[in-house]
Coordinates of C-alpha atoms and ligand atoms in Angstrom, one line a residue:
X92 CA 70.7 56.5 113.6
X93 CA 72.3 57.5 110.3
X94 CA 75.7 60.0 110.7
X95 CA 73.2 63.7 109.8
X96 CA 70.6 62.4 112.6
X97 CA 72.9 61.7 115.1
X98 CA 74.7 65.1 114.2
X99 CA 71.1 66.8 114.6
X100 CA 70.7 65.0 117.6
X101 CA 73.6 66.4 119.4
X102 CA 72.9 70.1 118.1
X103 CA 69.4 69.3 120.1
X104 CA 71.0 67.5 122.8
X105 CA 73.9 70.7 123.5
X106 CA 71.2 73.4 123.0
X107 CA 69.2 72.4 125.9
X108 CA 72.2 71.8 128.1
X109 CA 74.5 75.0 127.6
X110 CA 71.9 77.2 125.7
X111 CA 70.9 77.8 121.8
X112 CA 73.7 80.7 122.1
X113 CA 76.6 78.6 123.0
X114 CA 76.1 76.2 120.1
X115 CA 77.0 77.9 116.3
X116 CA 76.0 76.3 113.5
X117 CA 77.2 77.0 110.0
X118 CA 73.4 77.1 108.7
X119 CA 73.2 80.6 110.9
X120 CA 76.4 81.8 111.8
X121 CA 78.6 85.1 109.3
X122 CA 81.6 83.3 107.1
X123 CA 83.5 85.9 109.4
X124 CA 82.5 84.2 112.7
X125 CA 83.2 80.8 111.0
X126 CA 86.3 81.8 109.5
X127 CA 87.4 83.0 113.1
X128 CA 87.0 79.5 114.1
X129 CA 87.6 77.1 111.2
X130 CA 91.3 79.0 109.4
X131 CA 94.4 79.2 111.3
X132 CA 96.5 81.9 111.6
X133 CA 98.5 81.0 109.0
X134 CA 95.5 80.5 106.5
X135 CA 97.2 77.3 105.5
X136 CA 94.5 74.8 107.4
X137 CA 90.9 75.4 106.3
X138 CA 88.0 73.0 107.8
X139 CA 84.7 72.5 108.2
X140 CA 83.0 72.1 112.0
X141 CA 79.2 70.6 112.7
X142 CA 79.1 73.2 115.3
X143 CA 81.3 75.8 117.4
X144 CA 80.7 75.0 121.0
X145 CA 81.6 77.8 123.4
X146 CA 80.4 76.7 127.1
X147 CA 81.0 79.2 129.7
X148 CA 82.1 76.7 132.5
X149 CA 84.3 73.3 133.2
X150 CA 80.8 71.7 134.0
X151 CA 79.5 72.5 130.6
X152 CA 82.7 71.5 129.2
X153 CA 82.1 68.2 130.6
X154 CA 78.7 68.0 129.5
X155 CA 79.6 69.0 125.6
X156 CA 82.8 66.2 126.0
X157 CA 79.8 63.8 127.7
X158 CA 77.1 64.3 124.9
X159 CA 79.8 64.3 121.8
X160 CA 81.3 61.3 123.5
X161 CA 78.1 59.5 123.4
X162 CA 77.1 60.7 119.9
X163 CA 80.6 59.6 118.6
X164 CA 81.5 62.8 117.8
X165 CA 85.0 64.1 118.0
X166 CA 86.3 67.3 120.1
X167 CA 88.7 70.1 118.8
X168 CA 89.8 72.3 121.2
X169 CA 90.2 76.1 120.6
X170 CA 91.1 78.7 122.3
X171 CA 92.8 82.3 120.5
X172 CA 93.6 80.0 117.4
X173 CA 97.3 81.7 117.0
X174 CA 98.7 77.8 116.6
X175 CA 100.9 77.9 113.8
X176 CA 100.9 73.9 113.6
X177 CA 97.0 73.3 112.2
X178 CA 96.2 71.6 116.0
X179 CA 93.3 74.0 116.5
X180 CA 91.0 74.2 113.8
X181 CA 89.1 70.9 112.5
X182 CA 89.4 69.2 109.9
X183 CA 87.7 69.2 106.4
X184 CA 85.4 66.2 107.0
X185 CA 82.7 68.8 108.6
X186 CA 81.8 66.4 111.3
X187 CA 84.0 67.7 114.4
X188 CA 82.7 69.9 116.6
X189 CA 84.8 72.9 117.8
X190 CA 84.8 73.7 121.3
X191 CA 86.4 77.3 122.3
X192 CA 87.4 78.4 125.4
X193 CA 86.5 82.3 125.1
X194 CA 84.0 82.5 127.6
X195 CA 85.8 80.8 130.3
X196 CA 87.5 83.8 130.8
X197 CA 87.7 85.2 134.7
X198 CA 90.4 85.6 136.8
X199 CA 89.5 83.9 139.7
X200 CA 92.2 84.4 142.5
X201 CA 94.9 86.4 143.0
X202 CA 97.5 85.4 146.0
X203 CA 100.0 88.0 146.4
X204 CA 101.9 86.4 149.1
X205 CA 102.3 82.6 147.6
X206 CA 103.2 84.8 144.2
X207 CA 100.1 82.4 142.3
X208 CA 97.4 83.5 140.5
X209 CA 94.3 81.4 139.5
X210 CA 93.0 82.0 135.8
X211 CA 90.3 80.5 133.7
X212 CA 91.8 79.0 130.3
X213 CA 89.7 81.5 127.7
X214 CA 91.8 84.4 129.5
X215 CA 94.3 86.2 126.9
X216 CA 97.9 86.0 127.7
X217 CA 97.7 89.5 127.3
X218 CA 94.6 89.9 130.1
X219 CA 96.7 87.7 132.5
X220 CA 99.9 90.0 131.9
X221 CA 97.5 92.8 133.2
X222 CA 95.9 90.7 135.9
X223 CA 99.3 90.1 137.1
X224 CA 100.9 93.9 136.7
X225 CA 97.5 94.6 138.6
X226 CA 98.5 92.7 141.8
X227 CA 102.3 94.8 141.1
X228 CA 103.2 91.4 140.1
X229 CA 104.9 89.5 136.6
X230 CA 103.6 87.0 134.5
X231 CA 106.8 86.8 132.6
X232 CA 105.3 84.4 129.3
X233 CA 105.3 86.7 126.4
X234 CA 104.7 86.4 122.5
X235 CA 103.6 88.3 119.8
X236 CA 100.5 86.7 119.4
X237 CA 99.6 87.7 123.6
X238 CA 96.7 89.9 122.5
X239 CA 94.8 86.6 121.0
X240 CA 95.8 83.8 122.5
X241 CA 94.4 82.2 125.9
X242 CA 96.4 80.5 129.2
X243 CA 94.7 77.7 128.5
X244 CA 96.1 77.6 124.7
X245 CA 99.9 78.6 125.9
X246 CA 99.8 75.4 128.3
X247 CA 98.0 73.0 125.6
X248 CA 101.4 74.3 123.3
X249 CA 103.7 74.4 126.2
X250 CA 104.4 78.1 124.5
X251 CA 107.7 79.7 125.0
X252 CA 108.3 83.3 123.5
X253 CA 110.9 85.8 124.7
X254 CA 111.6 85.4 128.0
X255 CA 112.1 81.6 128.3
X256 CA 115.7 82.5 129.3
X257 CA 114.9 83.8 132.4
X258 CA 111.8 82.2 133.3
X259 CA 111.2 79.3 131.3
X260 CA 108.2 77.7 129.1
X261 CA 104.6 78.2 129.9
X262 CA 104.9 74.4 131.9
X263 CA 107.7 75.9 134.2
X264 CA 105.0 79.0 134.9
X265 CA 102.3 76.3 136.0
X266 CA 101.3 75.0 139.2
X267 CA 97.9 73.4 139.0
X268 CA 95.1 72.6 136.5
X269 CA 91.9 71.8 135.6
X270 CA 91.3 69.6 132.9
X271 CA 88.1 67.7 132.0
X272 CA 88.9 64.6 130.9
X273 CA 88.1 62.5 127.9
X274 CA 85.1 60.9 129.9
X275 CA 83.3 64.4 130.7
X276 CA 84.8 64.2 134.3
X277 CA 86.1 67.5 135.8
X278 CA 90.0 66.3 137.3
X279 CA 90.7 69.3 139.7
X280 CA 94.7 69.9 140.0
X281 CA 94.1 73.7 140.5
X282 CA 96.8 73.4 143.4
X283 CA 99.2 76.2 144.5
X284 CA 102.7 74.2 145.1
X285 CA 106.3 74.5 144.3
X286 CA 106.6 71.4 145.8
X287 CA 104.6 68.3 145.5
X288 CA 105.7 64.5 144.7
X289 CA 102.4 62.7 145.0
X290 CA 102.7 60.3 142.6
X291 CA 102.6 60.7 138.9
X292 CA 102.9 64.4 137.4
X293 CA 99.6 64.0 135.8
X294 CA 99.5 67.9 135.2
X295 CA 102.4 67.9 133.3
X296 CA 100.8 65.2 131.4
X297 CA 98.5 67.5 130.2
X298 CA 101.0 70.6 129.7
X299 CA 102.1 70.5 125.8
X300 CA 99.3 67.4 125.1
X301 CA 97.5 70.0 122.5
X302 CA 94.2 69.4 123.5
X303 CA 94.9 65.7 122.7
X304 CA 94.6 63.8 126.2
X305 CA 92.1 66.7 128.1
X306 CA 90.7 70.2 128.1
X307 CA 92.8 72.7 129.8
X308 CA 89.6 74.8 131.8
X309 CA 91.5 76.8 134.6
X310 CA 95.4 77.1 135.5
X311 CA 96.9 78.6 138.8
X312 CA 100.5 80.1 137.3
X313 CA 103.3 81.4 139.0
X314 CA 104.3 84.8 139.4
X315 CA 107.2 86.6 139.7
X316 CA 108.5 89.8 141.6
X317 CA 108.1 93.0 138.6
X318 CA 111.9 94.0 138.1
X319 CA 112.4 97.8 138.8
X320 CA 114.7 98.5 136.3
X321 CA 114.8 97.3 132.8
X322 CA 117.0 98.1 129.8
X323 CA 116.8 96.8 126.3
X324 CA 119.7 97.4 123.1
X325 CA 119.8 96.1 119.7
X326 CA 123.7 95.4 119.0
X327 CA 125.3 93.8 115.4
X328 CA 127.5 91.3 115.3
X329 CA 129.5 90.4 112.5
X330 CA 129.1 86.5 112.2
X331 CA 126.6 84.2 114.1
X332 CA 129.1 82.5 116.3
X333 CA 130.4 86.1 117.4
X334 CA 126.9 86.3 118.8
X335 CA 127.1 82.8 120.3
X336 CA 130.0 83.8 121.8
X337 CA 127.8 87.2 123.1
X338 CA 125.3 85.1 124.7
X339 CA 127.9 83.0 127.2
X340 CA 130.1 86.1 128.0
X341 CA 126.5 88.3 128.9
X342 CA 125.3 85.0 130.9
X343 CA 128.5 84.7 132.7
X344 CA 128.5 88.2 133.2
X345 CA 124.7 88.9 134.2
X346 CA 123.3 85.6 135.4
X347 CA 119.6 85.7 135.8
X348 CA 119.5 89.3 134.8
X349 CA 119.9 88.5 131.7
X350 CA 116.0 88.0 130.1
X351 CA 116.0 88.0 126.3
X352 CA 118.3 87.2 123.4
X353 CA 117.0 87.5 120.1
X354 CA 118.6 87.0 116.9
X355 CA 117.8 88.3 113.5
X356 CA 119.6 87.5 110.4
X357 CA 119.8 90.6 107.7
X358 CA 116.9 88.6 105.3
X359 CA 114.0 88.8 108.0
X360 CA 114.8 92.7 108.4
X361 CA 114.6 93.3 104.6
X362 CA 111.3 91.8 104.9
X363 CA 110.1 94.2 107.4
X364 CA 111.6 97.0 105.7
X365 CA 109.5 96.0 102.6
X366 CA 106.2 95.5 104.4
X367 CA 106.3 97.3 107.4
X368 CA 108.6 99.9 107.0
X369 CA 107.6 101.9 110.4
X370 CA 109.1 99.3 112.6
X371 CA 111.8 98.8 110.8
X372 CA 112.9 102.3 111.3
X373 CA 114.6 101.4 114.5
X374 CA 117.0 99.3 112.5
X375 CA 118.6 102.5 111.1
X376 CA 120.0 103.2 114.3
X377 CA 122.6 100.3 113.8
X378 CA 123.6 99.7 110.5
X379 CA 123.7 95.7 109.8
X380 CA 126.3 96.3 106.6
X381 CA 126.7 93.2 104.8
X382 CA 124.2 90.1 104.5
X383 CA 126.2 87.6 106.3
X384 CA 125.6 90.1 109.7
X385 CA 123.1 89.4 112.0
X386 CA 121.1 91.6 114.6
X387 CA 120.6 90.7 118.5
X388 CA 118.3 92.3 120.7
X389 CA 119.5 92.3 124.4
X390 CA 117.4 92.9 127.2
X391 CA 118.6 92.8 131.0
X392 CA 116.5 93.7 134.4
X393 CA 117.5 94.4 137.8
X394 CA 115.3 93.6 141.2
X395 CA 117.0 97.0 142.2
X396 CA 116.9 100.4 139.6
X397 CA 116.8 101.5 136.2
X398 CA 120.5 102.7 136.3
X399 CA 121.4 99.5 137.9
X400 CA 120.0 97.4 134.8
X401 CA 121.3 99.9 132.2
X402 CA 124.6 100.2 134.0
X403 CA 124.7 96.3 134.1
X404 CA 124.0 96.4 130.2
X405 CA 126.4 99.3 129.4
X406 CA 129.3 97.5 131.2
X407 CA 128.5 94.1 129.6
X408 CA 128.5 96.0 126.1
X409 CA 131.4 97.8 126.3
X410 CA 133.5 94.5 127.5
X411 CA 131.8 92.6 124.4
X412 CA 132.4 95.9 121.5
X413 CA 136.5 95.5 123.3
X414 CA 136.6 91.6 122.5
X415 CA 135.6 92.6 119.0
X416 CA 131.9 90.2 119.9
X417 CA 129.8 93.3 118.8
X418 CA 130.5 96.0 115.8
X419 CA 128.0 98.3 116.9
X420 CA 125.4 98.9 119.8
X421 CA 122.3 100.8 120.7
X422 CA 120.8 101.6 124.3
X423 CA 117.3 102.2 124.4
X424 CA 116.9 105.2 127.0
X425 CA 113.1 105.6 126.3
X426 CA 110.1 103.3 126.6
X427 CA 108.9 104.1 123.3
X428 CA 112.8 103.2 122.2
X429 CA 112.2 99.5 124.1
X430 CA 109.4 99.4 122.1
X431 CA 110.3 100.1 118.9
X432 CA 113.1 97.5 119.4
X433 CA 110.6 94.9 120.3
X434 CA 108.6 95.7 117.5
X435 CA 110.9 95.2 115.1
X436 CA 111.7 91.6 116.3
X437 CA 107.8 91.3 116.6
X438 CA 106.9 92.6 113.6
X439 CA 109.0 89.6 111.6
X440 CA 106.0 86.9 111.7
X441 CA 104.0 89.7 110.2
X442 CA 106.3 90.8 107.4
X443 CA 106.8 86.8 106.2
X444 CA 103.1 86.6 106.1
X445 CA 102.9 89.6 103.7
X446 CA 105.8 88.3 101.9
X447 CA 103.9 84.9 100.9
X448 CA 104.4 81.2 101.7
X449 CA 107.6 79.9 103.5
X450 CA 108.6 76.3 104.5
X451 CA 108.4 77.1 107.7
X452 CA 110.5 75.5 110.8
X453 CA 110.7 75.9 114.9
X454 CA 113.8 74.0 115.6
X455 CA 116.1 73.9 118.8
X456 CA 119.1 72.3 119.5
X457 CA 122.2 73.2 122.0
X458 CA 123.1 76.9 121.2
X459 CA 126.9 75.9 120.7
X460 CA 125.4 73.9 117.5
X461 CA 123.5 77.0 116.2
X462 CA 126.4 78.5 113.7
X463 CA 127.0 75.2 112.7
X464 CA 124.1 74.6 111.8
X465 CA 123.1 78.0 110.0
X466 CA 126.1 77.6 107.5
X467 CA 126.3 74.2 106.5
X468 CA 122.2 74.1 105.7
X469 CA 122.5 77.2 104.2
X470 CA 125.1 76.3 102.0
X471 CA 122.9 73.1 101.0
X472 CA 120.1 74.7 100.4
X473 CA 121.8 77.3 98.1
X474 CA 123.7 74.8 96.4
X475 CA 120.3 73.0 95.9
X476 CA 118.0 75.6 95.2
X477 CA 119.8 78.9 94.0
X478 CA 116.3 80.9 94.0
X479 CA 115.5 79.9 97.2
X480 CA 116.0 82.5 100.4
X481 CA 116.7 81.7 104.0
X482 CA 114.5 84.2 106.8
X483 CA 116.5 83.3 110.5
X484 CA 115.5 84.4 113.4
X485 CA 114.6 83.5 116.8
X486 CA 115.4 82.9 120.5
X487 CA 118.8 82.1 120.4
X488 CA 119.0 82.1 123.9
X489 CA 117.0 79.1 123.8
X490 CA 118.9 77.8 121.1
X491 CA 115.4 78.1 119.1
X492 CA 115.1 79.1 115.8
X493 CA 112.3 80.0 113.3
X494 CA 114.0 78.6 110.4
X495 CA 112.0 79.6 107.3
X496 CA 112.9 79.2 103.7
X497 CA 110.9 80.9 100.9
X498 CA 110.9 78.8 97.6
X499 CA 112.4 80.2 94.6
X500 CA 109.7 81.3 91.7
X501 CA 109.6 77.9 90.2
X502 CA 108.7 75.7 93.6
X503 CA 106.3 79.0 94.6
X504 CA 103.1 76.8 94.1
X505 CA 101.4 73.0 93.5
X506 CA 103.6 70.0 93.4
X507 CA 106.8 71.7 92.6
X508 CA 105.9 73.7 96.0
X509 CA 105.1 70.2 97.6
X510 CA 108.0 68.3 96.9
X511 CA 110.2 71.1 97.6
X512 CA 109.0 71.3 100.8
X513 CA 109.3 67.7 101.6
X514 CA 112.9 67.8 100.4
X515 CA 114.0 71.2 102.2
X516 CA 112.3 69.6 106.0
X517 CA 114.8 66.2 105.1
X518 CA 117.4 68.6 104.7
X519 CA 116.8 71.0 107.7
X520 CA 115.6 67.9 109.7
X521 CA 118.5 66.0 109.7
X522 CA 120.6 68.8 110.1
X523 CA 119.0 69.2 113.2
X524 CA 119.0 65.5 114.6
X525 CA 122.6 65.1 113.9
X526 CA 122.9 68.1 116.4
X527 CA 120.7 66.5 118.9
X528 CA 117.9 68.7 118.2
X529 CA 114.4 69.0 118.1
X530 CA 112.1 69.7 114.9
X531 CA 109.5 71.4 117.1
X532 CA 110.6 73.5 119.8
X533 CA 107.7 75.9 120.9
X534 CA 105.0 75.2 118.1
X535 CA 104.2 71.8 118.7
X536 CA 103.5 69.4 116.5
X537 CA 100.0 70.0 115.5
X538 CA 99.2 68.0 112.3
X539 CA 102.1 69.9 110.2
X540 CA 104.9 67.9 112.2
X541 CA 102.9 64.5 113.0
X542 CA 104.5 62.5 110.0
X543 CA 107.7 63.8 110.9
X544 CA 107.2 62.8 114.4
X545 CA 106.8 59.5 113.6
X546 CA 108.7 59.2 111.6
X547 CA 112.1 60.6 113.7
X548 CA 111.2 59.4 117.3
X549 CA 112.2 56.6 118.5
X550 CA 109.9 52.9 118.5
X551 CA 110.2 53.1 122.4
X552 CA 109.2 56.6 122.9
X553 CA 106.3 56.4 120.4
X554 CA 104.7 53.5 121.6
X555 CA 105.0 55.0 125.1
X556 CA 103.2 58.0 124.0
X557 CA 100.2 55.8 121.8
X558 CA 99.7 54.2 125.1
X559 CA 98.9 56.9 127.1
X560 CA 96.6 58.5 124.6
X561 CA 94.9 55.0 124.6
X562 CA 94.7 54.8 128.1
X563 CA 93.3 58.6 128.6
X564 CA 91.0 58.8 125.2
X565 CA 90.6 55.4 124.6
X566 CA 88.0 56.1 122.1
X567 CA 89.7 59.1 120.3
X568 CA 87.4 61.9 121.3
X569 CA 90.0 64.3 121.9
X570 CA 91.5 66.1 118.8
X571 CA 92.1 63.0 117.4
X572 CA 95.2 62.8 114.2
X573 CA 96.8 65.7 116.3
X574 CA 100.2 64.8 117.4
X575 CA 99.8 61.2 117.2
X576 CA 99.1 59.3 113.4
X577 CA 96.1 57.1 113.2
Ligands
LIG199 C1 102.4 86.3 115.5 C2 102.5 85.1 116.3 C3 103.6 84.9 117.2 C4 103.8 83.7 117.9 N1 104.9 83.6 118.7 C5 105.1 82.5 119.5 C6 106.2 82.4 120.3 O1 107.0 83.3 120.4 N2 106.3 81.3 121.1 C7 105.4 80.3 121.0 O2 105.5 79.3 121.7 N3 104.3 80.4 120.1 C8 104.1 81.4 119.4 N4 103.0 81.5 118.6 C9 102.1 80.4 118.4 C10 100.8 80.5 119.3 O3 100.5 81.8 119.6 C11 101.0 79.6 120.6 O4 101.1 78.3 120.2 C12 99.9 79.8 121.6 O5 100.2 79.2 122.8 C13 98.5 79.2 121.1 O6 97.5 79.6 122.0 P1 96.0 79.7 121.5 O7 95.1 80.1 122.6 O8 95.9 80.6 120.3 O9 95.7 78.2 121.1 P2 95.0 77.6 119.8 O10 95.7 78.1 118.5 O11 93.6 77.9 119.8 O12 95.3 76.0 120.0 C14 96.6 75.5 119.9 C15 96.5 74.0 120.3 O13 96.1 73.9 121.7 C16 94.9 73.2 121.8 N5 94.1 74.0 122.8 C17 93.8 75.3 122.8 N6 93.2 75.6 124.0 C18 93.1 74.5 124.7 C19 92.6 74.1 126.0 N7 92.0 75.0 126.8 N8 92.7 72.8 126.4 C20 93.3 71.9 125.7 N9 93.8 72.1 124.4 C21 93.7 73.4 124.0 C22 94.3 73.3 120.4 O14 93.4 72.1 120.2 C23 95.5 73.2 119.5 O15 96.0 71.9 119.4 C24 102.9 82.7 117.8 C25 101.8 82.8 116.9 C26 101.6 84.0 116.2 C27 100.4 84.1 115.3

């Protein structure tokens, strides 16, 4: 059979087993539905798909993986296609199929006592945020992108957001899985434990794999007890390493209460001021004086009150504005004032889109490093490219920043853009491994960091990680040139 029949004859073949509705076809689907599918967020990765797959159970997700398996067709994964690394959407060859998750999307249990909750892996973050708040319960993940993407897309990306402080990535949120393998097999791990040392973690195998070694179809997650009190401020402080110095003296002084630190440099709020000027206004309520200042939003809860969280904040404040760590703070004392402080620090990924194409980078390394770090790459890249403009923000209680630098007019487009971006990753890059970092710490890899990752991992680790995708997708079924070259 010649590559279009065999093509037609897995259209036919997927029809009849999940239904002419499940299977989309470019020959009868809108360029809006397609788009949807085959663009990611970022509009930077455009492909082309034989057909968007969208079963509506893990049996029929084995049976698609079965019948592209057998037609030699590869897999790409999708679930709310908010990746910002290209892993999601096929590519431009027009022969992958896309299969998306968005059906599978019931909760399925809810156990109130073992604080677990069993979810399907099309759910929204956002829809198991509710399920959770529902049951008077937490599911603490959050991002800015909640609203789109799915459970089962946060655990293919090991996701972290804004409260990885406190609770940690999507993989310490997960107890059990389902994933159908590479063979069309359904591998139940949809287990309930805190504990549990039988053998090798295969779960966590999966957790972070990016669709690459199996398809996520159902997750039981952990919840947490919802704090009673919760208090958020937005406070300035005059150098970055004042606000290193911040995040120990609030973690030595709050502990676990402590929930988000988020850092914003004075470029990234110009940008918001410019294109989204309504959540910006929060901003005014601290003024960030010079460029080299930088804003940090605080947030704190307490098992206990409202008064007891803002109290805790207040205190911790007022003994960080008397060490001379902060020049200025604000106290939310409204909901609508949490919000509008959140939506400022939301509302960056949103304003750099507007603004136009940045070399963009998710990089983590010990916080201590972080000042370190800003200055002497900032001072390269200046020195290198005066045009050019750093945007820095991020979760600096992770130590993770979204390091973004817009090219100056000249490198804005084509091969000066091209080079320049090679040239500006070297720079950040190495910055970063002399610091013991990491060059992806929440995206993933994707295909935007693949060459990188070979090319800055070691032999040892990479040949470790070639063999496992060998010995779980021997034939390359599964997103295959995601993560891994070749
Ligand atoms: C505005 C904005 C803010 C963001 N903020 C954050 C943030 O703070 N922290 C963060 O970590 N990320 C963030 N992201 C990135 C993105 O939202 C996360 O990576 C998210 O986890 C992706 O989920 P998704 O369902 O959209 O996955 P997709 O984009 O559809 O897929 C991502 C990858 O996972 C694979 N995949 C998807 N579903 C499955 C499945 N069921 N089984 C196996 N593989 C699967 C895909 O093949 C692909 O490789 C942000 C994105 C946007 C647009």
């Amino acid at each position: 059979m010649n590559t279009a029949a065999r093509a037609d004859s897995l259209i036919a073949a997927l029809r009849a087993a999940l239904g002419d509705a499940a299977v989309l076809v470019t020959e009868d689907t809108s360029p809006d539905t397609l788009a949807r599918h085959l663009v990611d967020w970022r509009g930077r990765y455009r492909g082309q798909a034989r057909a968007i797959v969208r079963p509506a159970s893990a049996d029929q997700v084995a049976t698609a993986v079965r019948l592209c398996s057998a037609h030699g067709v590869s897999i790409v994964p999708q679930g709310g296609n908010t990746g910002l690394v290209g892993g999601g959407v096929p590519d431009a060859t027009g022969t992958q199929v896309v299969l998306h998750l968005g059906r599978l999307n019931k909760v399925l249990a809810v156990d109130a006592d073992n604080l677990s909750m069993t979810v399907e892996a099309g759910c929204t973050l956002a829809q198991v945020q509710a399920a959770a708040a529902q049951a008077g319960l937490l599911f603490p993940l959050s991002l800015a992108s909640e609203g789109s993407c799915t459970i089962g897309g946060n655990l293919a990306t090991n996701a972290g957001g804004t409260q990885v402080l406190r609770y940690g990535t999507a993989r310490q949120l997960c107890l059990g899985l389902q994933v159908v393998t590479a063979r069309g097999e359904v591998l139940d791990m949809l287990r309930s434990l805190r504990k549990d040392n039988t053998g090798y973690a295969l779960r966590d195998l999966y957790i972070g794999s990016e669709g690459t070694l199996g398809i996520i179809t159902a997750a039981t997650v952990g919840l947490h007890p919802r704090p009673r009190g919760l208090c958020t401020a937005l406070v300035t402080c005059t150098t970055l390493e004042a606000a290193v110095a911040l995040l120990a003296a609030t973690r030595a002084a709050l502990d676990a209460w402590l929930t988000a630190f988020e850092v914003m440099g004075a470029l990234p709020l110009k940008l918001v001021q410019r294109h989204l000027p309504q959540a910006a206004q929060v901003a005014q309520t601290v003024s960030l004086g010079d460029d080299g200042m930088w804003l940090v939003l605080i947030e704190v809860t307490s098992a206990r009150s409202e008064q007891d969280a803002s109290e805790a904040l207040e205190h911790a404040l007022a003994t960080a504005l008397g060490e001379g760590l902060v020049s200025q703070a604000v106290v939310a004392h409204s909901d609508a004032q949490r919000q509008a402080m959140w939506g400022l620090r939301e509302a960056i990924p949103l304003a750099e889109k507007s603004e136009g194409l940045m070399v963009k980078h998710d990089i983590g390394m010990p916080t201590s490093a972080v000042p370190g770090f800003v200055a002497t790459t900032g001072q390269t890249i200046a020195a290198r490219w005066p045009g050019a403009q750093v945007v820095c923000f991020g979760h600096l209680g992770d130590g993770n920043l979204h390091y973004n630098v817009q090219p100056p007019p000249e490198a804005a487009s084509g091969d000066a853009l091209q080079a320049f971006e090679g040239e500006v990753n070297a720079v950040v890059f190495d910055a970063v491994q002399v610091r013991g970092g990491t060059l992806s710490a929440e995206h993933g890899i994707g295909v935007l960091r693949r060459a990188e990752l070979a090319r800055r991992t070691p032999a040892v680790a990479l040949q470790t990680m070639h063999a496992i995708k060998q010995a779980l997708d021997p034939d390359g079924v599964l997103n295959p040139g995601r993560v891994l070259m070749g």
